[in-house]
Amino acid sequence: MSKKNLIIIGGGPAGLAAAKSAYDAGERDILILEREDKLGGILNQCIHNGFGLHTFKEELTGPEYASRYIDQVKERGIEYKLGTTVLSIDKNKRVTCANEKDGLQIYEAKAIILACGCRERPRGAINIAGCRAAGIFSAGTAQKLINIDGYMPGKEVVILGSGDIGLIMARRMTFQGAKVKAVVELMPYSSGLNRNIVQCLNDFDIPLMFSHTVVEIKGKGRVSSVVIAQVDAKLNPIKGTEQEIKCDTLLLSVGLLPENELSKMADVNLSPVTGGAVVDDDMMTQTDGIFACGNVLHVHDLVDFVSEESEWAGKRAAAYIKGEKASGESVAIEAKDGVRYVVPQFVHREGEGNLKLKMRVGNVFKNVRLCVVCDGGEVYSKKCMIVTPGEMETITLNEKQTRALKNSKQAVVCLKAVEK
Amino acid sequence: MREMICICCPMGCRLMVDDSDLADVKVSGNTCPRGAKYGKEEVVCPKRMVTSVVRVEGGDVAMLSVKTKDAIEKSKIFDALDALKGVSVNAPVKIGDVVVKDVLGTGVDFIATKNVSAR
Ligand SMILES: Cc1cc2nc3c(=O)[nH]c(=O)nc-3n(C[C@H](O)[C@H](O)[C@H](O)COP(=O)(O)OP(=O)(O)OC[C@H]3O[C@@H](n4cnc5c(N)ncnc54)[C@H](O)[C@@H]3O)c2cc1C
Ligand code: SF4
């Protein structure tokens, strides 16, 4: 068994940013464990542009964004192991991992940062009748096949789900010569960015069908068509609205789930809403010394916010190792009235400085105020022309507002109507 | 008259753009000035960045991701993609290396967006 101060699980943007900032906070005994043969995580396959507008004020592609952080990790000489899968962790911060060269290895860490990203919801999670024919892929798998392996998964495509990955893949498949016949969305709105609807669908006259779903997949051996139908307000298919679309490929872009198999092994308390860990304002889970950041904590749409959150987690993990951990009482932050969740869920009473809160709303709301209410008094309020479930909202409380929240008995984040 | 969605913020205002006179484009439906600017640019000369992949020989990965260094006219997207057909490069490749020079005489190059080491 070897010892390490800080072990970071995952070498994607979250793990890289956490490593860099832990190093800059003075920690030198860091090890990043990454399952794939390259650092960079999911960004390696996201070859489109649109990354880094916040962080670098430039529009980068995924691999370019990743390389900036990879360079920073390499410049610092931070140790990392590729092709190394973490098989288990426990609450005593013992990490078991394996790779071809070293076989099975066990480390004892003073702190662990979970940065293992998310995975795509599989077909089983949605409920489509029909065959087991080939030609059904998750959108992310198709992205990997085309952009990493150079293999084209099909020619005539229907995409279920209009999240950003589905939209990006509609354009990508079109660029590679496929005909994308429709993007079918269960909800009456898209969780993807407008920018992607315009530049990935409208630019190429690809129809986006709201309040529709795939009810049947047909084909022997290979998909030959799908049957789609309109859904009612309760999202049940409406009889008589079925139409058949000929295609050889169905891409599923039906949501992402934080990858928390490891967290469960270490008894990390998970939030049923985010699917990720419950954390405090240090990004520490309720298991002492285990931190989480990036998509494993809650699904982000912009990688810039992943980097920012993870830099904070790395810094706080370094402080924890030095024994400067926040202890004692904390106050819970509740999400209410339109706000679906807030991260962090707990804030320690001690500590100074600004506090960043990240949240998502449960529906589309126009002309609202996003408010932080402590013991009944409004501490913060921000006017929003529109809030949508697809875009994460961030609030930064200044020192005074943070102090008010830390001192309160009950803290709530909610939406309120704008009084005329 | 053209209808379009403004992409500058999540409001996604529905813009009506009067493009009968390209020297004097009129935009309505926008909530803020950014929408007017966007609507105008979209009818006068819409441009897009194009990203794709090409094969790489002797590298530690099979495909190299590329992008146009600047945005090119939207109408040239597919011609630009055609210019990538059959192109392959030899490893090692560095981010920023030119893969196809001066695509279709636009003056814009396709450049590498990934570092690939030789195998
Ligand atoms: C398909 C797709 C398209 C996107 N498009 C955009 C976009 O256009 N613009 C934008 O700003 N953002 C986009 N994003 C979001 C952004 O890419 C992600 O938010 C960001 O990559 C998340 O970083 P992460 O480090 O948390 O996760 P990841 O990038 O997923 O990295 C997690 C890493 O952990 C490793 N790992 C997992 N489990 C283990 C284990 N047990 N042992 C060892 N290693 C492990 C994985 O191999 C992976 O490398 C997109 C995301 C996806 C999935
Ligand atoms: S017009 Fe202004 S408010 Fe409307 S979508 Fe564009 S930027 Fe947003």
Coordinates of C-alpha atoms and ligand atoms in Angstrom, one line a residue:
Chain A
M1 CA 0.0 0.0 0.0
S2 CA 1.4 3.4 -1.0
K3 CA 0.5 6.7 0.6
K4 CA -0.6 9.9 -1.2
N5 CA -1.8 13.2 0.2
L6 CA -4.3 13.9 -2.6
I7 CA -5.8 11.5 -5.1
I8 CA -7.9 12.9 -7.9
I9 CA -10.2 10.4 -9.7
G10 CA -10.6 11.5 -13.3
G11 CA -8.4 13.5 -15.6
G12 CA -11.1 15.5 -17.4
P13 CA -11.4 19.3 -17.0
A14 CA -12.6 18.9 -13.4
G15 CA -9.7 16.7 -12.3
L16 CA -7.1 18.9 -14.2
A17 CA -8.3 22.2 -12.7
A18 CA -8.5 20.7 -9.2
A19 CA -5.0 19.3 -9.5
K20 CA -3.6 22.6 -10.7
S21 CA -5.1 24.7 -8.0
A22 CA -4.3 22.2 -5.2
Y23 CA -0.7 22.5 -6.4
D24 CA -0.8 26.3 -6.5
A25 CA -2.2 26.2 -2.9
G26 CA 1.1 24.4 -1.9
E27 CA 0.2 20.8 -2.1
R28 CA 2.9 18.7 -3.9
D29 CA 1.9 15.1 -3.3
I30 CA -0.9 14.8 -5.9
L31 CA -1.8 11.8 -8.1
I32 CA -4.4 11.9 -10.9
L33 CA -5.9 8.6 -11.9
E34 CA -7.5 8.5 -15.4
R35 CA -9.1 5.5 -17.0
E36 CA -8.6 6.5 -20.6
D37 CA -5.2 6.7 -22.5
K38 CA -5.4 10.5 -22.6
L39 CA -6.0 13.4 -20.2
G40 CA -8.9 15.7 -21.1
G41 CA -12.0 13.7 -20.5
I42 CA -15.1 14.1 -22.6
L43 CA -13.6 17.2 -24.2
N44 CA -11.4 15.1 -26.4
Q45 CA -14.5 14.0 -28.4
C46 CA -16.2 17.4 -28.4
I47 CA -14.4 18.8 -31.4
H48 CA -16.9 21.7 -32.0
N49 CA -16.2 25.2 -31.0
G50 CA -17.9 27.1 -28.2
F51 CA -15.8 26.3 -25.2
G52 CA -13.9 28.7 -23.0
L53 CA -15.8 31.9 -23.7
H54 CA -15.9 32.7 -20.0
T55 CA -12.5 31.5 -19.0
F56 CA -10.3 32.5 -21.9
K57 CA -12.6 35.0 -23.7
E58 CA -12.0 32.9 -26.8
E59 CA -14.1 30.4 -28.6
L60 CA -12.1 27.2 -28.4
T61 CA -12.9 23.6 -29.4
G62 CA -13.0 20.9 -26.7
P63 CA -9.6 19.5 -27.3
E64 CA -8.0 23.0 -27.4
Y65 CA -9.7 23.9 -24.1
A66 CA -8.5 20.6 -22.5
S67 CA -4.9 21.1 -23.8
R68 CA -4.7 24.4 -21.9
Y69 CA -5.3 22.7 -18.6
I70 CA -3.2 19.6 -19.6
D71 CA -0.3 22.0 -20.2
Q72 CA -0.7 23.6 -16.9
V73 CA -0.7 20.2 -15.1
K74 CA 2.4 19.1 -17.0
E75 CA 4.2 22.4 -16.4
R76 CA 3.8 21.8 -12.7
G77 CA 5.0 18.2 -12.9
I78 CA 1.9 16.9 -11.3
E79 CA 1.9 13.1 -11.3
Y80 CA -0.8 11.3 -13.3
K81 CA -1.5 7.7 -14.4
L82 CA -3.3 6.9 -17.6
G83 CA -5.1 3.7 -18.5
T84 CA -5.8 3.4 -14.8
T85 CA -9.3 2.6 -13.6
V86 CA -10.3 3.2 -10.0
L87 CA -12.2 0.1 -9.0
S88 CA -13.2 1.1 -5.5
I89 CA -12.8 3.7 -2.7
D90 CA -13.8 3.5 0.9
K91 CA -14.6 6.0 3.6
N92 CA -11.1 5.6 5.1
K93 CA -9.9 7.1 1.8
R94 CA -8.4 3.9 0.5
V95 CA -8.3 3.9 -3.3
T96 CA -8.0 0.6 -5.3
C97 CA -7.1 1.0 -8.9
A98 CA -5.7 -1.2 -11.7
N99 CA -3.8 -0.8 -15.0
E100 CA -2.0 -3.1 -17.3
K101 CA 1.5 -2.2 -16.2
D102 CA 1.2 -2.2 -12.4
G103 CA -1.8 -4.5 -12.0
L104 CA -3.8 -3.9 -8.9
Q105 CA -2.7 -1.1 -6.6
I106 CA -4.0 0.3 -3.4
Y107 CA -3.3 3.9 -2.2
E108 CA -4.1 5.5 1.2
A109 CA -4.9 9.1 0.7
K110 CA -5.4 12.0 3.1
A111 CA -8.0 13.5 0.7
I112 CA -9.8 12.3 -2.4
I113 CA -11.4 14.5 -5.1
L114 CA -14.1 12.8 -7.2
A115 CA -13.9 14.2 -10.7
C116 CA -15.2 11.2 -12.7
G117 CA -17.7 13.1 -14.8
C118 CA -21.1 11.7 -15.9
R119 CA -22.5 9.1 -18.2
E120 CA -25.3 9.1 -20.6
R121 CA -28.7 7.7 -19.6
P122 CA -29.0 4.3 -21.4
R123 CA -31.9 3.2 -23.5
G124 CA -33.3 1.1 -20.7
A125 CA -33.9 4.3 -18.7
I126 CA -36.5 5.4 -21.3
N127 CA -39.0 2.9 -22.4
I128 CA -39.2 2.1 -26.1
A129 CA -40.9 -1.0 -27.4
G130 CA -39.3 -2.9 -30.1
C131 CA -36.4 -4.8 -31.4
R132 CA -32.8 -5.2 -30.5
A133 CA -31.6 -4.3 -34.0
A134 CA -28.2 -2.7 -34.5
G135 CA -28.1 1.0 -35.2
I136 CA -29.2 2.4 -31.8
F137 CA -26.5 4.5 -30.2
S138 CA -26.3 7.1 -27.5
A139 CA -25.4 10.5 -28.9
G140 CA -22.1 10.5 -27.0
T141 CA -21.1 7.1 -28.3
A142 CA -21.8 8.2 -31.9
Q143 CA -19.7 11.3 -31.2
K144 CA -16.8 9.1 -30.0
L145 CA -17.1 6.8 -33.0
I146 CA -17.0 9.7 -35.5
N147 CA -14.5 12.0 -33.9
I148 CA -12.1 9.7 -32.2
D149 CA -12.4 6.4 -34.1
G150 CA -13.2 7.8 -37.6
Y151 CA -16.2 5.5 -38.0
M152 CA -19.6 6.7 -39.3
P153 CA -22.4 5.0 -37.5
G154 CA -25.2 5.4 -40.1
K155 CA -26.7 7.3 -43.1
E156 CA -30.3 8.1 -42.2
V157 CA -30.7 9.3 -38.7
V158 CA -33.4 10.2 -36.2
I159 CA -32.3 11.7 -32.9
L160 CA -34.4 11.4 -29.7
G161 CA -33.8 14.2 -27.3
S162 CA -32.8 17.8 -28.0
G163 CA -30.2 18.4 -25.3
D164 CA -27.0 19.9 -26.5
I165 CA -25.3 16.7 -27.3
G166 CA -28.2 15.6 -29.6
L167 CA -28.1 19.0 -31.3
I168 CA -24.4 18.9 -31.8
M169 CA -24.6 15.4 -33.2
A170 CA -27.3 16.4 -35.7
R171 CA -24.9 18.8 -37.3
R172 CA -21.9 16.5 -37.0
M173 CA -23.8 13.6 -38.7
T174 CA -24.9 16.1 -41.4
F175 CA -21.3 17.2 -41.9
Q176 CA -20.2 13.6 -42.4
G177 CA -22.8 13.1 -45.2
A178 CA -25.7 11.6 -43.2
K179 CA -29.3 12.8 -43.6
V180 CA -30.8 13.7 -40.2
K181 CA -34.5 13.3 -40.7
A182 CA -35.7 14.7 -37.4
V183 CA -34.9 15.6 -33.8
V184 CA -37.7 14.4 -31.6
E185 CA -38.2 16.0 -28.1
L186 CA -40.6 14.8 -25.5
M187 CA -40.9 18.1 -23.7
P188 CA -42.5 21.3 -25.2
Y189 CA -39.1 23.0 -25.0
S190 CA -35.5 22.1 -25.6
S191 CA -33.0 21.7 -22.8
G192 CA -30.3 22.7 -25.3
L193 CA -28.9 26.2 -26.0
N194 CA -30.7 28.4 -28.5
R195 CA -27.4 28.8 -30.2
N196 CA -27.2 25.1 -30.9
I197 CA -30.8 24.9 -32.1
V198 CA -30.0 27.6 -34.7
Q199 CA -26.6 26.6 -35.7
C200 CA -27.0 22.8 -35.6
L201 CA -30.6 22.4 -36.8
N202 CA -32.0 25.5 -38.5
D203 CA -28.9 26.0 -40.5
F204 CA -29.5 22.7 -42.2
D205 CA -33.3 22.6 -42.2
I206 CA -33.5 19.7 -39.7
P207 CA -37.0 19.6 -38.2
L208 CA -37.3 19.7 -34.3
M209 CA -40.5 18.1 -33.2
F210 CA -41.5 19.2 -29.7
S211 CA -43.9 17.1 -27.5
H212 CA -43.1 14.0 -29.6
T213 CA -41.5 10.7 -28.7
V214 CA -40.3 7.5 -30.3
V215 CA -42.9 4.8 -29.5
E216 CA -41.5 1.9 -31.6
I217 CA -38.2 0.9 -33.3
K218 CA -38.6 -1.4 -36.3
G219 CA -36.1 -3.5 -38.1
K220 CA -34.4 -7.0 -38.3
G221 CA -30.7 -7.0 -37.8
R222 CA -30.5 -3.2 -38.4
V223 CA -32.9 -0.5 -37.6
S224 CA -35.2 0.2 -40.6
S225 CA -37.6 2.8 -39.2
V226 CA -38.9 4.4 -36.1
V227 CA -42.5 5.2 -35.2
I228 CA -42.9 8.6 -33.5
A229 CA -46.1 10.0 -31.9
Q230 CA -47.2 13.2 -30.2
V231 CA -47.5 13.2 -26.4
D232 CA -50.2 14.8 -24.2
A233 CA -49.6 17.1 -21.2
K234 CA -48.8 14.0 -19.1
L235 CA -46.2 13.0 -21.7
N236 CA -48.2 9.9 -22.8
P237 CA -48.3 9.2 -26.5
I238 CA -51.6 10.2 -28.2
K239 CA -53.2 7.4 -30.2
G240 CA -53.7 8.2 -33.9
T241 CA -50.7 10.7 -34.1
E242 CA -48.2 8.0 -35.0
Q243 CA -45.9 8.4 -38.0
E244 CA -43.2 6.2 -39.3
I245 CA -39.8 7.6 -40.3
K246 CA -37.5 5.5 -42.4
C247 CA -33.9 5.5 -40.9
D248 CA -31.0 3.2 -40.2
T249 CA -29.8 4.9 -37.1
L250 CA -31.4 6.2 -33.9
L251 CA -29.4 8.4 -31.6
L252 CA -30.5 8.8 -28.0
S253 CA -29.7 12.0 -26.2
V254 CA -31.9 11.6 -23.2
G255 CA -29.9 13.1 -20.4
L256 CA -26.8 12.7 -18.4
L257 CA -26.3 11.1 -15.0
P258 CA -23.4 11.8 -12.6
E259 CA -21.1 8.8 -12.4
N260 CA -21.4 7.9 -8.7
E261 CA -20.7 4.2 -8.4
L262 CA -17.5 5.0 -6.5
S263 CA -19.1 7.5 -4.2
K264 CA -21.6 4.9 -3.1
M265 CA -18.8 2.6 -2.0
A266 CA -17.5 5.3 0.3
D267 CA -21.0 5.9 1.8
V268 CA -21.0 9.4 0.2
N269 CA -24.5 10.9 0.7
L270 CA -26.1 11.6 -2.7
S271 CA -28.8 14.1 -3.6
P272 CA -31.8 12.5 -5.2
V273 CA -32.2 15.7 -7.3
T274 CA -28.8 16.2 -8.8
G275 CA -27.7 12.6 -8.7
G276 CA -24.4 13.8 -7.3
A277 CA -23.0 14.2 -3.8
V278 CA -24.4 16.5 -1.2
V279 CA -21.5 19.0 -0.5
D280 CA -20.6 21.9 1.7
D281 CA -19.1 25.2 0.7
D282 CA -15.7 23.6 0.5
M283 CA -17.1 21.1 -2.1
M284 CA -16.5 18.4 0.5
T285 CA -19.1 15.6 0.6
Q286 CA -20.5 14.4 3.9
T287 CA -17.8 11.8 4.0
D288 CA -14.8 13.5 5.7
G289 CA -12.0 14.2 3.3
I290 CA -13.8 13.2 0.1
F291 CA -14.5 16.1 -2.3
A292 CA -16.5 16.3 -5.5
C293 CA -16.5 18.7 -8.5
G294 CA -17.5 18.9 -12.1
N295 CA -20.1 16.6 -13.7
V296 CA -19.9 14.0 -11.1
L297 CA -21.3 16.5 -8.6
H298 CA -24.0 18.0 -10.9
V299 CA -24.3 18.1 -14.7
H300 CA -22.9 21.3 -16.1
D301 CA -23.6 22.7 -19.5
L302 CA -20.5 24.9 -19.7
V303 CA -17.1 23.6 -19.1
D304 CA -15.9 27.0 -17.9
F305 CA -18.0 26.6 -14.7
V306 CA -16.6 23.0 -14.3
S307 CA -13.1 24.5 -14.2
E308 CA -14.0 27.2 -11.8
E309 CA -15.8 24.9 -9.4
S310 CA -13.0 22.4 -9.5
E311 CA -10.3 25.0 -8.9
W312 CA -12.1 25.9 -5.7
A313 CA -12.4 22.2 -4.7
G314 CA -8.7 21.7 -5.3
K315 CA -7.8 24.7 -3.2
R316 CA -10.1 23.6 -0.3
A317 CA -8.8 20.0 -0.5
A318 CA -5.2 21.3 -0.1
A319 CA -6.3 23.3 2.9
Y320 CA -8.0 20.3 4.4
I321 CA -4.8 18.3 4.1
K322 CA -3.0 21.1 6.0
G323 CA -5.6 20.6 8.7
E324 CA -7.4 23.8 7.9
K325 CA -10.8 22.2 7.5
A326 CA -14.0 23.9 8.3
S327 CA -15.7 22.2 11.2
G328 CA -18.6 22.7 13.5
E329 CA -22.1 23.7 12.6
S330 CA -23.4 24.4 9.2
V331 CA -26.6 25.7 7.7
A332 CA -28.6 23.9 5.0
I333 CA -29.6 25.9 1.9
E334 CA -33.0 24.9 0.7
A335 CA -34.2 25.2 -3.0
K336 CA -37.8 26.3 -3.3
D337 CA -40.5 27.8 -5.4
G338 CA -39.3 27.0 -8.9
V339 CA -35.6 26.4 -8.0
R340 CA -34.9 22.7 -8.3
Y341 CA -31.6 22.4 -6.6
V342 CA -28.7 24.4 -5.2
V343 CA -25.1 23.4 -4.9
P344 CA -23.6 23.5 -2.3
Q345 CA -26.4 22.2 -0.1
F346 CA -24.6 23.1 3.2
V347 CA -22.6 26.1 4.2
H348 CA -20.3 26.2 7.3
R349 CA -20.9 28.9 9.8
E350 CA -17.2 29.7 10.0
G351 CA -15.1 31.2 7.2
E352 CA -15.2 34.4 5.3
G353 CA -15.2 35.5 1.7
N354 CA -17.7 35.4 -1.2
L355 CA -19.9 32.4 -1.7
K356 CA -20.9 31.0 -5.1
L357 CA -24.2 29.2 -5.4
K358 CA -25.2 27.2 -8.5
M359 CA -28.7 26.2 -9.2
R360 CA -31.2 25.0 -11.8
V361 CA -34.8 25.9 -12.1
G362 CA -37.6 23.3 -12.8
N363 CA -39.3 25.1 -15.7
V364 CA -39.1 28.1 -18.0
F365 CA -40.0 31.3 -16.1
K366 CA -40.0 34.8 -17.5
N367 CA -39.6 38.1 -15.6
V368 CA -38.6 36.7 -12.2
R369 CA -36.3 37.5 -9.4
L370 CA -33.8 34.9 -8.2
C371 CA -33.7 35.5 -4.4
V372 CA -31.7 34.3 -1.4
V373 CA -33.9 34.6 1.7
C374 CA -32.4 34.1 5.2
D375 CA -34.7 33.8 8.2
G376 CA -37.4 35.4 6.2
G377 CA -35.4 38.5 5.0
E378 CA -34.2 38.9 1.5
V379 CA -30.4 39.0 1.4
Y380 CA -29.9 38.9 -2.3
S381 CA -32.1 39.3 -5.4
K382 CA -31.3 39.2 -9.1
K383 CA -33.7 40.1 -11.9
C384 CA -33.9 37.6 -14.7
M385 CA -35.7 38.2 -18.0
I386 CA -35.8 34.4 -18.4
V387 CA -34.6 31.3 -16.6
T388 CA -34.7 27.9 -18.2
P389 CA -34.0 24.3 -16.9
G390 CA -31.3 24.0 -19.6
E391 CA -29.1 26.8 -18.2
M392 CA -27.4 26.7 -14.8
E393 CA -27.7 29.9 -12.9
T394 CA -25.0 31.2 -10.7
I395 CA -25.2 33.7 -7.8
T396 CA -22.2 35.2 -6.1
L397 CA -22.9 36.5 -2.6
N398 CA -20.5 39.2 -1.3
E399 CA -18.9 39.0 2.1
K400 CA -21.7 40.7 3.9
Q401 CA -24.4 38.6 2.3
T402 CA -22.4 35.5 2.9
R403 CA -22.1 36.3 6.6
A404 CA -25.8 36.9 6.8
L405 CA -26.4 33.4 5.3
K406 CA -23.8 31.8 7.5
N407 CA -25.5 33.3 10.6
S408 CA -29.0 32.4 9.6
K409 CA -31.1 29.5 10.9
Q410 CA -32.9 29.0 7.7
A411 CA -31.6 29.8 4.2
V412 CA -33.7 29.5 1.0
V413 CA -33.1 30.1 -2.6
C414 CA -36.3 30.7 -4.6
L415 CA -37.9 32.5 -7.5
K416 CA -40.2 35.4 -6.9
A417 CA -42.4 37.4 -9.3
V418 CA -41.2 40.9 -10.3
E419 CA -43.6 43.4 -8.7
K420 CA -44.8 46.0 -11.2
Chain B
M1 CA -38.7 39.5 -44.6
R2 CA -37.1 36.7 -42.7
E3 CA -37.9 35.2 -39.3
M4 CA -35.1 34.0 -37.1
I5 CA -34.2 33.3 -33.4
C6 CA -31.7 35.5 -31.8
I7 CA -28.9 33.3 -30.3
C8 CA -27.2 36.0 -28.2
C9 CA -28.9 35.0 -24.9
P10 CA -31.4 32.4 -23.6
M11 CA -34.4 34.7 -24.2
G12 CA -34.3 33.6 -27.8
C13 CA -36.3 36.5 -29.2
R14 CA -38.1 35.9 -32.5
L15 CA -36.7 38.5 -34.8
M16 CA -38.3 39.7 -38.0
V17 CA -35.7 40.9 -40.3
D18 CA -36.5 43.1 -43.4
D19 CA -33.8 42.2 -45.9
S20 CA -35.4 43.9 -49.0
D21 CA -32.5 46.4 -48.9
L22 CA -29.3 44.9 -47.6
A23 CA -27.8 48.3 -47.2
D24 CA -30.6 49.2 -44.8
V25 CA -31.7 46.1 -42.9
K26 CA -34.5 46.6 -40.4
V27 CA -34.9 44.3 -37.4
S28 CA -37.9 44.0 -35.2
G29 CA -38.9 41.7 -32.3
N30 CA -35.6 42.1 -30.5
T31 CA -35.7 43.0 -26.8
C32 CA -32.2 44.6 -26.8
P33 CA -29.7 46.1 -29.3
R34 CA -27.7 42.9 -29.4
G35 CA -30.6 41.3 -31.2
A36 CA -30.6 44.0 -33.9
K37 CA -26.9 43.6 -34.6
Y38 CA -27.3 39.8 -34.8
G39 CA -30.3 40.0 -37.1
K40 CA -28.4 42.3 -39.4
E41 CA -25.3 40.2 -39.6
E42 CA -27.3 37.1 -40.2
V43 CA -28.8 38.4 -43.4
V44 CA -25.9 40.5 -44.7
C45 CA -23.2 37.9 -44.3
P46 CA -23.8 34.9 -42.0
K47 CA -20.6 33.2 -41.0
R48 CA -19.8 30.0 -39.2
M49 CA -16.7 28.3 -37.8
V50 CA -16.5 24.8 -39.4
T51 CA -15.1 21.8 -37.3
S52 CA -14.4 18.3 -38.4
V53 CA -11.8 15.5 -38.4
V54 CA -9.1 14.2 -40.8
R55 CA -7.1 10.9 -40.7
V56 CA -3.7 11.0 -39.1
E57 CA -1.0 8.5 -40.0
G58 CA 1.5 7.1 -37.4
G59 CA -0.1 8.9 -34.5
D60 CA -1.3 7.7 -31.1
V61 CA -4.9 8.4 -32.2
A62 CA -6.7 7.7 -35.5
M63 CA -8.3 11.1 -36.1
L64 CA -7.1 14.7 -35.9
S65 CA -9.7 17.3 -35.1
V66 CA -9.6 20.5 -37.2
K67 CA -11.3 23.9 -37.4
T68 CA -11.4 26.8 -39.7
K69 CA -9.1 29.5 -38.2
D70 CA -11.8 32.1 -38.6
A71 CA -15.5 31.8 -39.5
I72 CA -16.3 31.4 -43.1
E73 CA -19.4 32.2 -45.1
K74 CA -22.3 29.9 -44.2
S75 CA -22.9 29.0 -47.8
K76 CA -19.4 27.6 -48.1
I77 CA -19.7 25.1 -45.3
F78 CA -20.2 22.0 -47.4
D79 CA -17.6 23.0 -50.0
A80 CA -15.1 23.5 -47.1
L81 CA -15.9 20.0 -45.8
D82 CA -15.4 18.6 -49.3
A83 CA -11.9 20.1 -49.2
L84 CA -11.1 17.9 -46.2
K85 CA -12.1 14.7 -48.0
G86 CA -9.2 12.3 -48.5
V87 CA -6.9 14.6 -46.5
S88 CA -4.6 12.8 -44.1
V89 CA -1.6 14.2 -42.2
N90 CA 1.4 12.6 -40.6
A91 CA 2.0 12.6 -36.8
P92 CA 3.3 14.4 -34.9
V93 CA 0.8 17.3 -35.1
K94 CA 0.5 20.3 -32.9
I95 CA -2.5 22.5 -32.1
G96 CA -2.5 25.4 -34.7
D97 CA -0.6 23.4 -37.5
V98 CA -2.1 24.2 -40.9
V99 CA -3.9 21.2 -42.3
V100 CA -5.5 22.7 -45.5
K101 CA -4.3 26.1 -46.6
D102 CA -6.6 28.9 -47.9
V103 CA -9.8 26.8 -48.1
L104 CA -11.6 27.6 -51.4
G105 CA -9.7 30.9 -51.7
T106 CA -11.4 32.3 -48.6
G107 CA -8.0 33.1 -47.1
V108 CA -9.0 30.9 -44.1
D109 CA -7.0 27.8 -43.2
F110 CA -8.1 24.6 -41.6
I111 CA -5.9 24.2 -38.5
A112 CA -5.3 21.3 -36.1
T113 CA -7.1 21.5 -32.7
K114 CA -5.4 18.5 -31.1
N115 CA -1.8 17.6 -30.2
V116 CA -1.0 14.2 -31.7
S117 CA 2.3 12.4 -30.9
A118 CA 3.9 9.9 -33.1
R119 CA 3.3 6.4 -32.2
Ligands
LIG1 C1 -21.1 15.1 -25.4 C2 -20.9 16.4 -24.6 C3 -20.9 17.6 -25.3 C4 -20.6 18.8 -24.6 N1 -20.6 20.0 -25.2 C5 -20.2 21.2 -24.5 C6 -20.1 22.4 -25.2 O1 -20.4 22.6 -26.4 N2 -19.6 23.5 -24.5 C7 -19.3 23.4 -23.2 O2 -18.9 24.4 -22.5 N3 -19.5 22.2 -22.5 C8 -19.9 21.1 -23.2 N4 -20.1 19.9 -22.5 C9 -19.9 19.9 -21.1 C10 -18.4 19.7 -20.7 O3 -17.7 19.0 -21.6 C11 -18.4 19.0 -19.4 O4 -19.1 19.7 -18.5 C12 -17.0 18.7 -18.9 O5 -16.3 17.9 -19.8 C13 -17.1 18.0 -17.6 O6 -15.9 17.8 -17.1 P1 -15.6 16.6 -16.0 O7 -14.1 16.6 -15.8 O8 -16.5 16.8 -14.8 O9 -16.0 15.3 -16.7 P2 -15.4 14.5 -17.9 O10 -14.9 15.3 -19.0 O11 -16.4 13.4 -18.3 O12 -14.1 13.7 -17.3 C14 -14.2 12.7 -16.3 C15 -13.0 11.8 -16.5 O13 -13.0 10.8 -15.4 C16 -12.6 9.6 -15.9 N5 -13.1 8.5 -15.1 C17 -14.4 8.3 -14.8 N6 -14.5 7.2 -13.9 C18 -13.2 6.8 -13.7 C19 -12.6 5.8 -12.9 N7 -13.4 4.9 -12.2 N8 -11.3 5.7 -12.8 C20 -10.5 6.5 -13.5 N9 -11.0 7.5 -14.3 C21 -12.3 7.7 -14.4 C22 -13.1 9.6 -17.3 O14 -12.4 8.7 -18.2 C23 -13.0 11.0 -17.8 O15 -11.8 11.2 -18.4 C24 -20.4 18.7 -23.2 C25 -20.5 17.5 -22.5 C26 -20.7 16.3 -23.2 C27 -20.9 15.0 -22.4
SF4_2 S1 -32.7 40.3 -28.7 FE1 -31.5 40.7 -26.8 S2 -32.9 39.8 -25.2 FE2 -33.6 39.0 -27.2 S3 -32.5 37.0 -27.4 FE3 -31.2 38.6 -28.5 S4 -29.8 39.3 -26.9 FE4 -31.4 38.2 -25.8

